[in-house]
PDB file of C-alpha atoms and ligand atoms in Angstrom:
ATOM      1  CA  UNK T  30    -218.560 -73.400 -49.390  1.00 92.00           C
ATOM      2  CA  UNK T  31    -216.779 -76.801 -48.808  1.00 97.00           C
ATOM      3  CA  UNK T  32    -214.112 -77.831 -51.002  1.00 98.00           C
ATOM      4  CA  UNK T  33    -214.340 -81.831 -52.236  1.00 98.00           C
ATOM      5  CA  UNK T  34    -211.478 -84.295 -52.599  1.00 99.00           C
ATOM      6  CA  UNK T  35    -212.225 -87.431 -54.240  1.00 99.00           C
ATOM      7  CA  UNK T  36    -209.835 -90.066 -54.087  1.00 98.00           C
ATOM      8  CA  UNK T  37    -209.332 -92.698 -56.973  1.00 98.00           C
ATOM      9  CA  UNK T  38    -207.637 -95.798 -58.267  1.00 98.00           C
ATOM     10  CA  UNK T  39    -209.227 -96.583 -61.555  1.00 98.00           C
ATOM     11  CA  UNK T  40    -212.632 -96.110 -63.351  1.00 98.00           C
ATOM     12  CA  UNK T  41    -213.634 -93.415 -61.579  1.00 98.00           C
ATOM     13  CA  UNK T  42    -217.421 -93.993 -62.527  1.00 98.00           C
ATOM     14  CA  UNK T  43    -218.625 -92.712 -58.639  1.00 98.00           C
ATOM     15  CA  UNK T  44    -216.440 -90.115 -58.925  1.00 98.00           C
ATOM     16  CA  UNK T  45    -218.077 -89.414 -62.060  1.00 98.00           C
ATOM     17  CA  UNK T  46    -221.282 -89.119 -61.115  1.00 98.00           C
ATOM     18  CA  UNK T  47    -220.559 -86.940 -58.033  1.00 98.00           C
ATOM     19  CA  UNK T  48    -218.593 -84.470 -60.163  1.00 98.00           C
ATOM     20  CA  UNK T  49    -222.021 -84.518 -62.671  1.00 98.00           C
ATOM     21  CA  UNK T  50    -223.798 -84.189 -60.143  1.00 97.00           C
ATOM     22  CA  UNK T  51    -222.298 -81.754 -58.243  1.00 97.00           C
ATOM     23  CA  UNK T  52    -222.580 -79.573 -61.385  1.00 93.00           C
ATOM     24  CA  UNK T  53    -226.269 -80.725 -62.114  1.00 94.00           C
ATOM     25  CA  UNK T  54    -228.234 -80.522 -58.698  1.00 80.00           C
ATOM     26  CA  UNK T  55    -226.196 -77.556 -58.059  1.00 85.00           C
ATOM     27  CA  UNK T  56    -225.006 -79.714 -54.908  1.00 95.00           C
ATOM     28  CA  UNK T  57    -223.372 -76.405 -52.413  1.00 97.00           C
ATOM     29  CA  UNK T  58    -219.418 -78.039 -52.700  1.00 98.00           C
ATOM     30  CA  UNK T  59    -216.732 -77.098 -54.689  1.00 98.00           C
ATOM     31  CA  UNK T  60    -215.280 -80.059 -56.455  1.00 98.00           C
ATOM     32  CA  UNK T  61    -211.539 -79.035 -55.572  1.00 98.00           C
ATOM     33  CA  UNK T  62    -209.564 -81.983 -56.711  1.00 98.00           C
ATOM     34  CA  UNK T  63    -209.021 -85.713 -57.689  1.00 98.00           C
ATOM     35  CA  UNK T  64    -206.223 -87.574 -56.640  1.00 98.00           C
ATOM     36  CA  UNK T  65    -205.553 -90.979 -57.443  1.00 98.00           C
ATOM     37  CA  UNK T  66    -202.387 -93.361 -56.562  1.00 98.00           C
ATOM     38  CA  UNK T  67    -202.153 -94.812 -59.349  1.00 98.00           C
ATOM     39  CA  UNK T  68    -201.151 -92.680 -62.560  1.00 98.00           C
ATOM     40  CA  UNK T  69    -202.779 -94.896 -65.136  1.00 98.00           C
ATOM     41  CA  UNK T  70    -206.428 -94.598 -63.050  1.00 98.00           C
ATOM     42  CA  UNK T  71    -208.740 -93.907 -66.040  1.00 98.00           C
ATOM     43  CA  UNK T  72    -210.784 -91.860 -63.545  1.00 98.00           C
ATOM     44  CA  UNK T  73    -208.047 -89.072 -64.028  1.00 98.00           C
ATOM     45  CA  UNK T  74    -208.903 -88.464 -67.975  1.00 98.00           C
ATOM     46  CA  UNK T  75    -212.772 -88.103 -67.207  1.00 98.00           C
ATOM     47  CA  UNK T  76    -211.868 -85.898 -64.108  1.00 98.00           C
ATOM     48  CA  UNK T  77    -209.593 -83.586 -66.539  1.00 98.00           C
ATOM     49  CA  UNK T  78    -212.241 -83.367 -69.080  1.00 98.00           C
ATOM     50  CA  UNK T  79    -214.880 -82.259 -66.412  1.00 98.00           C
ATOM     51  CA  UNK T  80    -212.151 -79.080 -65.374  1.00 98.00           C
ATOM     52  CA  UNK T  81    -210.980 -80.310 -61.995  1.00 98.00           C
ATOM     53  CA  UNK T  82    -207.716 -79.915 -61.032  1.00 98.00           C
ATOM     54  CA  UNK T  83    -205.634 -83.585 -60.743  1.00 98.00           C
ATOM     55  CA  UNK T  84    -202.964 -85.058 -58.907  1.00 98.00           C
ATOM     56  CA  UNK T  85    -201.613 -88.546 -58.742  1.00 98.00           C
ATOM     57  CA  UNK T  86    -199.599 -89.732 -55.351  1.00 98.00           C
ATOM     58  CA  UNK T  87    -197.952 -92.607 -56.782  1.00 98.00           C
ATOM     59  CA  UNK T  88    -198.206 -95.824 -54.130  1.00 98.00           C
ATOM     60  CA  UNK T  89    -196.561 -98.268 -56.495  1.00 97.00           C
ATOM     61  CA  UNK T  90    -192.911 -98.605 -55.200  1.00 97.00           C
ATOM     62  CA  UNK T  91    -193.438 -96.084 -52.534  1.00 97.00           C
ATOM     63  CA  UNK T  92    -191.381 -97.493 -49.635  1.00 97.00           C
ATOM     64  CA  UNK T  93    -192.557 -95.232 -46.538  1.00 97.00           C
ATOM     65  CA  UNK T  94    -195.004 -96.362 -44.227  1.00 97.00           C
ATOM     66  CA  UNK T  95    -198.792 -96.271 -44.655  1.00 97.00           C
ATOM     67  CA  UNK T  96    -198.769 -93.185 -42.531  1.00 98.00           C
ATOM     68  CA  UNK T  97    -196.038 -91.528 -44.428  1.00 98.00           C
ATOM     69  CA  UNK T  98    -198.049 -91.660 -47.486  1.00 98.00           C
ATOM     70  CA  UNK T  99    -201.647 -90.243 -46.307  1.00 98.00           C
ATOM     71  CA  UNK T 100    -199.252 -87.466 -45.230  1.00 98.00           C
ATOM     72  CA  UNK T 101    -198.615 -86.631 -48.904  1.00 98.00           C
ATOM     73  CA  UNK T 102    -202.720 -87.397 -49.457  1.00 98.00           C
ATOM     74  CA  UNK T 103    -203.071 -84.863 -46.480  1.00 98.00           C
ATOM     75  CA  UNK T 104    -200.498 -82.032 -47.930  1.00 98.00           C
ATOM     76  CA  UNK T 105    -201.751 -82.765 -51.643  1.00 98.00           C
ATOM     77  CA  UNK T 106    -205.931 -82.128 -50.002  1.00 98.00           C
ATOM     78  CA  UNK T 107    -204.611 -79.031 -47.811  1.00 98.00           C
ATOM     79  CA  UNK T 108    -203.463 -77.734 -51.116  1.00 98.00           C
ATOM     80  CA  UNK T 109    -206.775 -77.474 -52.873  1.00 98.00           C
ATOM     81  CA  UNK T 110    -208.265 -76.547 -49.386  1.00 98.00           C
ATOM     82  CA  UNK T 111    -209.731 -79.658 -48.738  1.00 98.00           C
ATOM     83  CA  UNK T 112    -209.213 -79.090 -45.264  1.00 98.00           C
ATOM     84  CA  UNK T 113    -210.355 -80.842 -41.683  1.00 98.00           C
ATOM     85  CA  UNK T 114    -212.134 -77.885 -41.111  1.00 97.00           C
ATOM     86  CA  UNK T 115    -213.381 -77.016 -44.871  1.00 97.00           C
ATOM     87  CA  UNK T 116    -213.435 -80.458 -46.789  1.00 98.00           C
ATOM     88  CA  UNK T 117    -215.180 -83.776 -47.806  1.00 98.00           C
ATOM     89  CA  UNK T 118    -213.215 -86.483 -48.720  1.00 99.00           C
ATOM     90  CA  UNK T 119    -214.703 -89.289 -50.519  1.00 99.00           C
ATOM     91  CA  UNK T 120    -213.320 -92.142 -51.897  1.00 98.00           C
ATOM     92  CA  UNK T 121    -214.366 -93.552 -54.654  1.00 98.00           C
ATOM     93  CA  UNK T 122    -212.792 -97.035 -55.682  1.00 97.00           C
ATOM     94  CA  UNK T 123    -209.837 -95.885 -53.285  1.00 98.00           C
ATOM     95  CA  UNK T 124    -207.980 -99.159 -53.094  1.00 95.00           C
ATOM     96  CA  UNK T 125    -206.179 -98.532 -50.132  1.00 96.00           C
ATOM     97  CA  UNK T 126    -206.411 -98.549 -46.351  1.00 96.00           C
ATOM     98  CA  UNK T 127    -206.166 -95.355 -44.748  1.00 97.00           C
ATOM     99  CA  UNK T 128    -204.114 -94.572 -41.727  1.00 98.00           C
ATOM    100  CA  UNK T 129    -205.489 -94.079 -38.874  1.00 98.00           C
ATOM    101  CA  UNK T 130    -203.986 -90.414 -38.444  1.00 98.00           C
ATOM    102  CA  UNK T 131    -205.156 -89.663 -41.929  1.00 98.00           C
ATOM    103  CA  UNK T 132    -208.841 -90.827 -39.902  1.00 98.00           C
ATOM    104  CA  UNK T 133    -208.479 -88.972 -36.964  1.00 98.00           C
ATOM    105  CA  UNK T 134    -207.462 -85.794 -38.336  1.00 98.00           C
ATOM    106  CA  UNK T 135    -210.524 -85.807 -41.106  1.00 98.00           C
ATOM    107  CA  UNK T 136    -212.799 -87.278 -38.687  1.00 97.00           C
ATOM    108  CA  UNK T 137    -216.490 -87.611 -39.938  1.00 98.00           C
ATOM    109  CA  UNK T 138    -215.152 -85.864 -43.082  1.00 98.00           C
ATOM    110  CA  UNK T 139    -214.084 -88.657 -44.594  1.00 98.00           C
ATOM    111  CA  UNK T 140    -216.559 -91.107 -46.867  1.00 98.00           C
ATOM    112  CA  UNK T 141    -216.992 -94.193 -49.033  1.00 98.00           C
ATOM    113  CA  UNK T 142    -219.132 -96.296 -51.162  1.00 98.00           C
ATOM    114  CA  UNK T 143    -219.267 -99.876 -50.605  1.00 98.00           C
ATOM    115  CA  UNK T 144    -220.832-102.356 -53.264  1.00 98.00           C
ATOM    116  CA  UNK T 145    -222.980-104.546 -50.382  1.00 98.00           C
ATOM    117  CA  UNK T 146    -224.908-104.386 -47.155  1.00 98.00           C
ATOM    118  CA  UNK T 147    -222.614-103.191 -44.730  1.00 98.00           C
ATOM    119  CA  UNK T 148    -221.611-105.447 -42.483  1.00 98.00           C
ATOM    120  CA  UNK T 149    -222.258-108.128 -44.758  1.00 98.00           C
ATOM    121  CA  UNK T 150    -219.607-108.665 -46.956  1.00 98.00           C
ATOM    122  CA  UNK T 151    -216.618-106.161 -46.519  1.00 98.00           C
ATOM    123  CA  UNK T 152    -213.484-106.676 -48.175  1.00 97.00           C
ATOM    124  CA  UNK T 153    -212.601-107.051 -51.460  1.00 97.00           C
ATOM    125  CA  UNK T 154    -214.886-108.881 -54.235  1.00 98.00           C
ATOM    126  CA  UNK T 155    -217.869-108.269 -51.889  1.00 98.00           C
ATOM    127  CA  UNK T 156    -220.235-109.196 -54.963  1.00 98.00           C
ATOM    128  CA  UNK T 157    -218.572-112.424 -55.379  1.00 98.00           C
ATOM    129  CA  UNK T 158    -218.827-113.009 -51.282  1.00 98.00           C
ATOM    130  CA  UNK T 159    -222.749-112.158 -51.682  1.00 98.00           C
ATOM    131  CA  UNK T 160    -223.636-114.338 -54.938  1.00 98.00           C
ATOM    132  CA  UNK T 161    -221.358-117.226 -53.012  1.00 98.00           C
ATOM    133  CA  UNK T 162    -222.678-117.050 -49.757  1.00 98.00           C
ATOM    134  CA  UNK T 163    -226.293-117.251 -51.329  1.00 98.00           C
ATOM    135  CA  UNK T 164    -227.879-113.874 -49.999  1.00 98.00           C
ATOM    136  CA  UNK T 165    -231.474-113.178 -51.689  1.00 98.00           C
ATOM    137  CA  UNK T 166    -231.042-109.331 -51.669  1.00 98.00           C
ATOM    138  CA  UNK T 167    -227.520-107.528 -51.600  1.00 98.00           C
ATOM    139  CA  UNK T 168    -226.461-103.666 -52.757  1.00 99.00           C
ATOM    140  CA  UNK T 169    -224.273-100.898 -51.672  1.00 99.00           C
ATOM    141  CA  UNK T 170    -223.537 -98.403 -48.879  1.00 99.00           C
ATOM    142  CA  UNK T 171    -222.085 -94.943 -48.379  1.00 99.00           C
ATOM    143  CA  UNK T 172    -220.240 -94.300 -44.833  1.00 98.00           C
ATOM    144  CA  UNK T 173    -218.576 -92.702 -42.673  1.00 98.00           C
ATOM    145  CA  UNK T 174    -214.442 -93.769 -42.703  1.00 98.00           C
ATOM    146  CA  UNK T 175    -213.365 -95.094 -39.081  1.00 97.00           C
ATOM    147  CA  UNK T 176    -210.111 -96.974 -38.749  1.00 96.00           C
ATOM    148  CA  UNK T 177    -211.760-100.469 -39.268  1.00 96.00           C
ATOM    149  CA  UNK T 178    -212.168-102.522 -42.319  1.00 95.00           C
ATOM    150  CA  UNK T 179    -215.907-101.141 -44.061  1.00 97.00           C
ATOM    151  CA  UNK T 180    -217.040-100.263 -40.320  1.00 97.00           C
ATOM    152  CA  UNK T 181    -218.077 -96.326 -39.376  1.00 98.00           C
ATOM    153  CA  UNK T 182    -220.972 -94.955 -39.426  1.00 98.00           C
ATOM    154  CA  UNK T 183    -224.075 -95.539 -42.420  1.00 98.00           C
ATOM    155  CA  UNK T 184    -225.202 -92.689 -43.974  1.00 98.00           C
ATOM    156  CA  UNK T 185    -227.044 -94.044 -46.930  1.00 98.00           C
ATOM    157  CA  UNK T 186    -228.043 -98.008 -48.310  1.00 98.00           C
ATOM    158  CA  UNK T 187    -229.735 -99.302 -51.077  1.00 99.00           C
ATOM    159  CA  UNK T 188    -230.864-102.725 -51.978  1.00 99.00           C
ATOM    160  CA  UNK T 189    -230.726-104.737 -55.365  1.00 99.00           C
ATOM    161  CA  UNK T 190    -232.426-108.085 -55.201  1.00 98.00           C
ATOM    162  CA  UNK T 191    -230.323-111.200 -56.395  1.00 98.00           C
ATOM    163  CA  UNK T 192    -231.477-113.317 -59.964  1.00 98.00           C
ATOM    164  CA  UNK T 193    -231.060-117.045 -59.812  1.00 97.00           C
ATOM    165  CA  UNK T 194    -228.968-116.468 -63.314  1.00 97.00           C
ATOM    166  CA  UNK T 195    -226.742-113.424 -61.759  1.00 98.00           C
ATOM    167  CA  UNK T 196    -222.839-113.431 -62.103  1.00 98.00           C
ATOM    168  CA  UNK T 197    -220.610-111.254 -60.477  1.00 98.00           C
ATOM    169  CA  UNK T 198    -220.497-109.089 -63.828  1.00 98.00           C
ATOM    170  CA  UNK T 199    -224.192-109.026 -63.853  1.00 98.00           C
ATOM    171  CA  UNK T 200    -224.547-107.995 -60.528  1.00 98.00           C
ATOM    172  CA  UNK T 201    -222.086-105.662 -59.984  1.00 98.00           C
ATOM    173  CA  UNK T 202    -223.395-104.120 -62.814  1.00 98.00           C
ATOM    174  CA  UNK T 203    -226.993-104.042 -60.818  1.00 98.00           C
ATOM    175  CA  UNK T 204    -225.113-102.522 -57.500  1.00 99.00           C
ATOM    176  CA  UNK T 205    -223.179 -99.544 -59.704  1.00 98.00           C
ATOM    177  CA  UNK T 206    -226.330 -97.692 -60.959  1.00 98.00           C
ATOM    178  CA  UNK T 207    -227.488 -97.610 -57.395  1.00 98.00           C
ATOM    179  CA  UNK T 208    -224.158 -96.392 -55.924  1.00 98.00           C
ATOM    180  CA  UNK T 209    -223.992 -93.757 -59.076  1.00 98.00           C
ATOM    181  CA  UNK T 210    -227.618 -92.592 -57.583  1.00 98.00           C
ATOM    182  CA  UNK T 211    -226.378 -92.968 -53.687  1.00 98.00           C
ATOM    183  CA  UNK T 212    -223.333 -91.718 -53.326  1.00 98.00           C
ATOM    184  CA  UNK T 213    -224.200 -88.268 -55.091  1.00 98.00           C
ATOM    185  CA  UNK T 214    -226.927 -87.996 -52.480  1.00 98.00           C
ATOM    186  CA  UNK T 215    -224.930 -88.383 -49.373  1.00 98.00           C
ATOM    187  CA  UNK T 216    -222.478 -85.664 -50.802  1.00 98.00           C
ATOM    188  CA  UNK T 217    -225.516 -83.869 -50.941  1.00 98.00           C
ATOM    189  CA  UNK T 218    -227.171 -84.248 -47.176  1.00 98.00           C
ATOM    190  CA  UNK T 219    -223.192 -83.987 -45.918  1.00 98.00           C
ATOM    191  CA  UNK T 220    -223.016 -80.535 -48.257  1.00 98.00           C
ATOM    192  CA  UNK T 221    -225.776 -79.173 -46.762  1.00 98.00           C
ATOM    193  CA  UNK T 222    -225.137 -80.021 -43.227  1.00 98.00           C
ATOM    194  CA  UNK T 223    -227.817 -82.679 -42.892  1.00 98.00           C
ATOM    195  CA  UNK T 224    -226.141 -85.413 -41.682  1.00 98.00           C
ATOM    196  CA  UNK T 225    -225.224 -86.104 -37.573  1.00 98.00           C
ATOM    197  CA  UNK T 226    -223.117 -88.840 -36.039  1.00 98.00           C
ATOM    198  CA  UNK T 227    -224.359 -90.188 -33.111  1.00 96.00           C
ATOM    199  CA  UNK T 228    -222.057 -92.879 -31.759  1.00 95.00           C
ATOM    200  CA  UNK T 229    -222.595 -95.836 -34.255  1.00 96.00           C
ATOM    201  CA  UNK T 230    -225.476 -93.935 -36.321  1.00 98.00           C
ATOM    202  CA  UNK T 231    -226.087 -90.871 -38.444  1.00 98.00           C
ATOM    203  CA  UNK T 232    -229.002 -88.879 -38.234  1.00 98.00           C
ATOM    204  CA  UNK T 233    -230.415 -87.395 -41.311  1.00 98.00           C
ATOM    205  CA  UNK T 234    -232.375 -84.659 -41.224  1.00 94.00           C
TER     206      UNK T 234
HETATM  207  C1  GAR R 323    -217.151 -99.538 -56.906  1.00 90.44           C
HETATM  208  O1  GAR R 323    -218.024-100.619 -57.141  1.00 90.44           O
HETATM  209  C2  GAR R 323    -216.953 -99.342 -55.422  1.00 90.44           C
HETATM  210  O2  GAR R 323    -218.100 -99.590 -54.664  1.00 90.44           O
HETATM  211  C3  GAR R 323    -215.883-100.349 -55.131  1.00 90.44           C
HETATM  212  O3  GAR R 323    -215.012-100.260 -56.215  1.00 90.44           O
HETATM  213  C4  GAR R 323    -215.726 -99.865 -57.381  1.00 90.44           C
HETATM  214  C5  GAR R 323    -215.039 -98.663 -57.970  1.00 90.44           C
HETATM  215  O4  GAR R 323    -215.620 -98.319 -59.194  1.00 90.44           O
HETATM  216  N1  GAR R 323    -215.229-100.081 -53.884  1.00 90.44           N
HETATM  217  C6  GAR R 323    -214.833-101.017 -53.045  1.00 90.44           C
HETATM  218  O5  GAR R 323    -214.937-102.206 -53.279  1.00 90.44           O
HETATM  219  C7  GAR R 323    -214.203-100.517 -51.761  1.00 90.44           C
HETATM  220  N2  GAR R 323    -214.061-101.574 -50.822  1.00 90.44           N
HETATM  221  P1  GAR R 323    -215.416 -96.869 -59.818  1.00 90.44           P
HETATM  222  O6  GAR R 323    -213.905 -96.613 -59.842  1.00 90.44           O
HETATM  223  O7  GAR R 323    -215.985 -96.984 -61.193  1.00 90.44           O
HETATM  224  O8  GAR R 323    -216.144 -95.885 -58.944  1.00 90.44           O
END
């Protein structure tokens, strides 16, 4: 079976879901361990009180380079067998950028969820850019990790349509219960071996 790493820096309410889910829809991945970089992530209590194992890689005041530290990430995933060969790693409000060795090395094992249309709006505060830039219909995506900004391959999308009364709380809000049902699903199709990249595009079958 495939051993899961999810990668935090907060909440930790996708990273929720996937673990419930895993556990629920009797998704074919062992959930092997959560490691965030921050040590205060609230993601880390809920993660403890489902029974995974935790680790925290501390970024704040970590003076190596970025590729220095996604060697810890790397040794730390290794550990709990999440391996190139054996693993999924999905981040999950991961605040960082990852290296581009930490990419190659886990390519097409790596995922995310983003909260909007990929390629619209990637960055940070992408419901903001959506609700500012006056889209009708925005929502959230699960990829594939390249070594661009929000840019590999898209595995999964779903929409939300935009009220003329929506804030950013309000929509956000909106976006999360469809990345709580999407990103569980992609761990899914990827768990089972149902998902192909094909240059720019994934194949589901
Ligand atoms: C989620 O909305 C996720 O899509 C977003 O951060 C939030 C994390 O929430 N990720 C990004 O913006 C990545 N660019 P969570 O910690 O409750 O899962």
């Amino acid at each position: 079976m495939l051993n899961l790493g999810i990668l935090i820096s907060g909440r930790g309410s996708n990273m929720e879901s996937i673990l419930r889910s895993v556990k629920r829809k009797k998704i074919p991945i062992r959930p092997a361990v959560v490691i965030s970089n921050k040590h205060d992530a609230e993601g880390l209590k809920i993660a403890g009180r489902l029974g995974v194992s935790v680790e925290i890689v501390e970024s704040k005041g970590f003076t190596g380079s970025r590729e220095e530290y996604d060697k810890k990430i790397m040794t730390v995933l290794s550990k709990y067998g999440v391996t190139p060969r054996n693993g999924l790693v999905c981040l999950a409000g991961f605040m960082r950028i990852i290296s581009p060795e930490f990419v190659k090395k886990y390519k097409n094992r790596i995922i995310n969820i983003h909260p909007a249309l990929l390629p619209a709006f990637p960055g940070l505060d992408s419901q903001k850019q959506a609700l500012e830039y006056g889209v009708k219909y925005s929502g959230c995506t699960v990829h594939f990790v390249d070594t661009g900004m929000d840019t590999g391959p898209i595995i999964i999308q779903a929409v939300v349509r935009i009220k003329e009364n929506d804030t950013e709380e309000s929509l956000s809000k909106r976006i999360l219960k469809e990345e709580h049902r999407i990103y569980p699903e992609a761990v899914n199709l990827f768990a089972r071996r149902k998902i192909k990249v094909s240059g720019r595009r994934t194949v589901i079958s």
